[in-house]
CSV table of C-alpha atoms in Angstrom, one decimal:
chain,number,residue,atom,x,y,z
W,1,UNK,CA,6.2,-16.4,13.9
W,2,UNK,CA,5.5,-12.9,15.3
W,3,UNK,CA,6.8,-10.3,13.2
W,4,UNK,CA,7.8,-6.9,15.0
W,5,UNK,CA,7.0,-4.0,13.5
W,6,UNK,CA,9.5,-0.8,13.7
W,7,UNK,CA,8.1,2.0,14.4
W,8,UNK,CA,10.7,4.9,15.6
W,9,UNK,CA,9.6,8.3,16.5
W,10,UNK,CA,8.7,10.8,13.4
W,11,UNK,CA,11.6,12.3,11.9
W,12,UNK,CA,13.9,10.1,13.9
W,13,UNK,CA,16.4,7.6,12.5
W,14,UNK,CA,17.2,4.1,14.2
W,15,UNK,CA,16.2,3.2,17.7
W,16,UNK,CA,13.1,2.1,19.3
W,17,UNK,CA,9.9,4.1,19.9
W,18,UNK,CA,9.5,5.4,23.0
W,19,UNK,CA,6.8,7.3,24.8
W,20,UNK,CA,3.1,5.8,25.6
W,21,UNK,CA,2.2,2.3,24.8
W,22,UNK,CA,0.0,2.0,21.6
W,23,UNK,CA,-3.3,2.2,21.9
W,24,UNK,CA,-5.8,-0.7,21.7
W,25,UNK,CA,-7.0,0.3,17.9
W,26,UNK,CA,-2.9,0.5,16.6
W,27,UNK,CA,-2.5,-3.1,18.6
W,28,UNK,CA,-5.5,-4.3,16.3
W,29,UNK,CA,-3.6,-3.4,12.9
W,30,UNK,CA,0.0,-4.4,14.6
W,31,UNK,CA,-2.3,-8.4,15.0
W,32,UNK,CA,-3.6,-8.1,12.2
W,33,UNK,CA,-0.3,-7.3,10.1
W,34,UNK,CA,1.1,-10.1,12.0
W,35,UNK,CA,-1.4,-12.7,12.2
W,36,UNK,CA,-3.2,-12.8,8.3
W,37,UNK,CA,-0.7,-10.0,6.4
W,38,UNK,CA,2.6,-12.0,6.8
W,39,UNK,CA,1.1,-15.3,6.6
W,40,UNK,CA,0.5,-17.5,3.4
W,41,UNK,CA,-3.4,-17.8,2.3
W,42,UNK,CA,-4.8,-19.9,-0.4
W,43,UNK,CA,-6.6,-16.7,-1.7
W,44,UNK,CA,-4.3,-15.7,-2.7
W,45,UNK,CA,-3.6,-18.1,-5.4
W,46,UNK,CA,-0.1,-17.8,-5.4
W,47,UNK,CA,2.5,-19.0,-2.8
W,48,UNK,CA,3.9,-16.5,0.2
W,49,UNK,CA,2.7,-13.8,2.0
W,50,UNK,CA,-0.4,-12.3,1.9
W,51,UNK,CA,2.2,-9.3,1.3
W,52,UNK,CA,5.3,-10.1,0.1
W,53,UNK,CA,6.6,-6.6,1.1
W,54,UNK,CA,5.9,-7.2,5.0
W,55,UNK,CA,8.8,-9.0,6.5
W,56,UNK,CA,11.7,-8.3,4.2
W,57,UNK,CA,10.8,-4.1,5.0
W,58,UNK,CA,10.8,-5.0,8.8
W,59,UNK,CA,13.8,-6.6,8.9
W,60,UNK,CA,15.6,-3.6,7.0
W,61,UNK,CA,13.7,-1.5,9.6
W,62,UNK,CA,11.8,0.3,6.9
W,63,UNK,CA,8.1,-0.7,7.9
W,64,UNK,CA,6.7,2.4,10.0
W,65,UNK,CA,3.3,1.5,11.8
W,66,UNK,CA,1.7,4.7,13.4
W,67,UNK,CA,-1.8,6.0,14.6
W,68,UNK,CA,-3.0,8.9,13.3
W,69,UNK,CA,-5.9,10.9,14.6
W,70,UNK,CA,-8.7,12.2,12.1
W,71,UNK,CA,-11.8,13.9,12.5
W,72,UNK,CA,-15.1,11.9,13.0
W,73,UNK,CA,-16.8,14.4,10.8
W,74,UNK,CA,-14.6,14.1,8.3
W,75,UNK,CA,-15.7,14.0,4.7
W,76,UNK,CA,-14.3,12.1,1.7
W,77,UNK,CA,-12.0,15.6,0.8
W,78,UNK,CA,-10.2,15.7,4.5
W,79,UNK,CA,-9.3,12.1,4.1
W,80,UNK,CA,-8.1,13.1,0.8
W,81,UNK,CA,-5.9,15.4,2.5
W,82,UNK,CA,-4.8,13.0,4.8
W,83,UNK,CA,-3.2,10.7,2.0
W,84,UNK,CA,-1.3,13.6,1.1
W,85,UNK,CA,-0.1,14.5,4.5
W,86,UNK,CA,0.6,10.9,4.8
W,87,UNK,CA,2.8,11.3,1.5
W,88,UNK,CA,4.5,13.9,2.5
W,89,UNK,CA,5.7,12.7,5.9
W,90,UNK,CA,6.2,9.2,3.8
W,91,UNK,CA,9.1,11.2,1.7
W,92,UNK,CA,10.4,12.9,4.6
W,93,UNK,CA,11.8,10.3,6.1
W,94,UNK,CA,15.4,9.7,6.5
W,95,UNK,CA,14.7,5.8,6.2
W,96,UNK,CA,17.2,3.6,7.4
W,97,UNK,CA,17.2,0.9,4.2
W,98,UNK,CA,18.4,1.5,1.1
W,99,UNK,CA,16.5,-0.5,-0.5
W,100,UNK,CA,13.5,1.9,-1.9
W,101,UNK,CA,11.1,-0.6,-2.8
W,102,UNK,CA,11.1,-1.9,1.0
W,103,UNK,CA,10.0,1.7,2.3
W,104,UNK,CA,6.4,1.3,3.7
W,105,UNK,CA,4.3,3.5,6.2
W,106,UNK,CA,0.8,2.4,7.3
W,107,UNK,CA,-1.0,4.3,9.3
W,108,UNK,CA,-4.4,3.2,11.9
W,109,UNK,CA,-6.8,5.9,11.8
W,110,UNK,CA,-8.1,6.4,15.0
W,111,UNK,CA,-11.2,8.6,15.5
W,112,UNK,CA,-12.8,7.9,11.7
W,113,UNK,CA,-16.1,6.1,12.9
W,114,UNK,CA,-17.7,3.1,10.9
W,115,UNK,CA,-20.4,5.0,9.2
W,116,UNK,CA,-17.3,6.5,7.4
W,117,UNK,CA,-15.1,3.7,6.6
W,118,UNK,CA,-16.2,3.6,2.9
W,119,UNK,CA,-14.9,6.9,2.6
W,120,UNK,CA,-11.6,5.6,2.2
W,121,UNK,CA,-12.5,4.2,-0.7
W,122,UNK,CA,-13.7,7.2,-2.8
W,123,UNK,CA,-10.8,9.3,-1.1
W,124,UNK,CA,-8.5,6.4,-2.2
W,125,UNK,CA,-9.7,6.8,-5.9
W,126,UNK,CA,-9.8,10.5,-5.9
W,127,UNK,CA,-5.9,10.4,-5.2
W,128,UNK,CA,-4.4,7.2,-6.5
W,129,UNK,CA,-3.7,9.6,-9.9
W,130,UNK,CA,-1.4,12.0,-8.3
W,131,UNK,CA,0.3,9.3,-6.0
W,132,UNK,CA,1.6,6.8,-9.2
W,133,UNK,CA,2.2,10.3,-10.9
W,134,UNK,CA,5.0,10.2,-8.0
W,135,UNK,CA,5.8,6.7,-8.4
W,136,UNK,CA,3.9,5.9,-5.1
W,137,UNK,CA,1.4,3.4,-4.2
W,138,UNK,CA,-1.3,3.7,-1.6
W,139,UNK,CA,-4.1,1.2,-0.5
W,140,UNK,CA,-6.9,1.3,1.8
W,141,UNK,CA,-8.2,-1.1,5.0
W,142,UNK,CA,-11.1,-1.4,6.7
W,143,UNK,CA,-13.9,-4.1,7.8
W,144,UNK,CA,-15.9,-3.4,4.8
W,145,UNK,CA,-13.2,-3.0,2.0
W,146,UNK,CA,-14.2,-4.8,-1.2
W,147,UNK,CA,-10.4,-4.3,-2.9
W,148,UNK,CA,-9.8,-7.6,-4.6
W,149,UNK,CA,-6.8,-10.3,-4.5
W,150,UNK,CA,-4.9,-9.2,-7.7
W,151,UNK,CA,-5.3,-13.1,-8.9
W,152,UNK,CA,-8.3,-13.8,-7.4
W,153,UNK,CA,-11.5,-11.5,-8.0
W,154,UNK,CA,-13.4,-13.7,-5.1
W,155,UNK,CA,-10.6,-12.7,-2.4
W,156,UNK,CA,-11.6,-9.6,0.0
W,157,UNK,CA,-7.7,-9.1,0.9
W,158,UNK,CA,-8.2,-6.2,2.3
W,159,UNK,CA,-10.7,-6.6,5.2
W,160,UNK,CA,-9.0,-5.3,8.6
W,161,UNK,CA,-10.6,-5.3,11.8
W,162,UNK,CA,-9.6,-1.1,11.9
W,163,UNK,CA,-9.4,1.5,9.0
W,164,UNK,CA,-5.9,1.9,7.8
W,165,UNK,CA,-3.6,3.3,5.0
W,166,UNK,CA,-0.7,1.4,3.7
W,167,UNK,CA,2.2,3.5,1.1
W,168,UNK,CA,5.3,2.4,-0.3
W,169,UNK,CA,7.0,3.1,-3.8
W,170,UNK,CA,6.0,1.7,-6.9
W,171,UNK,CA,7.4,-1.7,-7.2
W,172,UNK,CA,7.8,-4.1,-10.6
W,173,UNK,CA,4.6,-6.5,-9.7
W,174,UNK,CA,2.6,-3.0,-9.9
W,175,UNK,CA,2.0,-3.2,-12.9
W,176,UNK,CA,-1.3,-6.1,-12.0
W,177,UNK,CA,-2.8,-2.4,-10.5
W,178,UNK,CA,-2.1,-0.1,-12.8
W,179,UNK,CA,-3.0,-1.4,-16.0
W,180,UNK,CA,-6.2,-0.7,-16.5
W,181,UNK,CA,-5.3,3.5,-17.1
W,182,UNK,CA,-3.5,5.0,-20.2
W,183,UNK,CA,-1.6,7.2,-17.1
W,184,UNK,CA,-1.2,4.6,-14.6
W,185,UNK,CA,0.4,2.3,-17.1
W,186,UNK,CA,2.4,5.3,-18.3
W,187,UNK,CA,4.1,6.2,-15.3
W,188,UNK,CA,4.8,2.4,-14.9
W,189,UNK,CA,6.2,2.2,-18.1
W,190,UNK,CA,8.5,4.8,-17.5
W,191,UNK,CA,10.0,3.0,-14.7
W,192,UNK,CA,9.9,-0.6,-15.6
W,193,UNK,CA,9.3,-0.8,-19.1
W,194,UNK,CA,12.6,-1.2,-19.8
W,195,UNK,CA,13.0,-4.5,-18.1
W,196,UNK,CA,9.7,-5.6,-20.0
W,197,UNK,CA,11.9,-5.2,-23.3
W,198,UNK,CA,14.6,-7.4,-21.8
W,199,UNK,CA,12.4,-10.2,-21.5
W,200,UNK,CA,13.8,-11.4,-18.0
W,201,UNK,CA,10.4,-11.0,-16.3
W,202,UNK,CA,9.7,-14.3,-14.2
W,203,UNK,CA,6.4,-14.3,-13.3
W,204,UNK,CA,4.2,-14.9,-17.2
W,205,UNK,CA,1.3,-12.9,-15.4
W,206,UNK,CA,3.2,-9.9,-14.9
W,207,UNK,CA,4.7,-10.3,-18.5
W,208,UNK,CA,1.2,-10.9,-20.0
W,209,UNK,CA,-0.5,-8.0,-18.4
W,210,UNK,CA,2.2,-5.6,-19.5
W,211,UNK,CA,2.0,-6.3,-23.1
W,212,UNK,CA,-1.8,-6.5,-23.0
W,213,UNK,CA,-1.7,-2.7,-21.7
W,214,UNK,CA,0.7,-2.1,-23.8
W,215,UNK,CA,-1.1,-2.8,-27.1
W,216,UNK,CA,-4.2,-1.6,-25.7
W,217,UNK,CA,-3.0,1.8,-24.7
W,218,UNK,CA,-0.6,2.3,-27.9
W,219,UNK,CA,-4.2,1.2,-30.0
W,220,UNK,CA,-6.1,4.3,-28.2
């Protein structure tokens, strides 16, 4: 099943995007979202979506897909800057849901040429502190990405055909990426740890890697 991705104007609330059509690079991310990103895969090692977040945030019309121009000189420190930008415009907008957790903006970047797709990946790492510091959550795409499935280490999930940036908020199942820092887990703490305590948490992996950070941060 095709999934339709809302995409209004910037700044605007409700309605459909008007103006020129997309170009041919957004239409590769748009297929790509639709054809491998919604879909089940046994890589995944667990069943659902390749991301769960996908179809329930376009049905609440909170899944913004846009193209964003960048330099082709550009250097690991502008694409730095463009995850900000991108965070800023991300909490900006009047979203239509009120569900939080469904707000998502990914962006295609046009103009970024191949020699400087890995880029992403050290501008991704240079940032990812300041974004959870906000409670937000940022990944990187491209056709050379070597991010892993969270449980599956042998699963390149994030291999699209264009480079792309993907942000929502922090969400509970975060805590499988945030572990692994005293400041990550810190700021996740803050906002979940309460529901840890409570011991309602479904999934035993999520439960297990909480308490493991736990202990090993507290032990520091």
């Amino acid at each position: 099943m095709q999934v339709p991705i809302y995409s209004p104007p910037h700044g605007q609330k409700g309605g459909d995007a008007t103006g020129p059509p997309p170009s041919a690079l957004l239409e590769a991310g748009r297929r790509w979202i639709e054809e491998f990103i919604t879909r089940p895969h046994e890589g995944t090692n667990r069943e659902g979506a390749v991301c769960p977040f996908v179809e329930p945030a376009t049905k609440a019309r909170t899944f913004l897909l846009r193209e964003w121009e960048v330099d082709p000189e550009i250097d690991t420190e502008g694409l730095v800057q463009v995850v900000r930008r991108m965070a800023e415009t991300f909490e900006t907008v009047r979203w239509e849901g009120r569900n939080r957790v469904l707000h998502t903006l990914v962006l295609v970047l046009s103009g970024l040429p191949e020699r400087r797709f890995r880029l992403l990946d050290e501008a991704h790492r240079l940032v990812k502190p300041e974004l959870v510091d906000r409670e937000l959550m940022a990944a990187q795409f491209h056709p050379h990405c070597d991010e892993r499935a969270a449980r599956n280490p042998e699963f390149q999930v994030a291999r699209a055909p264009v480079p792309m940036l993907a942000m929502r908020r922090m969400a509970f199942h975060d805590v499988l990426f945030l572990d692994s820092d005293p400041e990550w887990f810190a700021a996740y703490e803050k906002r979940y740890g309460t529901r840890h305590e409570r011991g309602s948490v479904v999934d035993p992996l999520f439960a297990e890697t909480f308490a493991a950070a736990r202990d090993r941060w507290d032990r520091a």
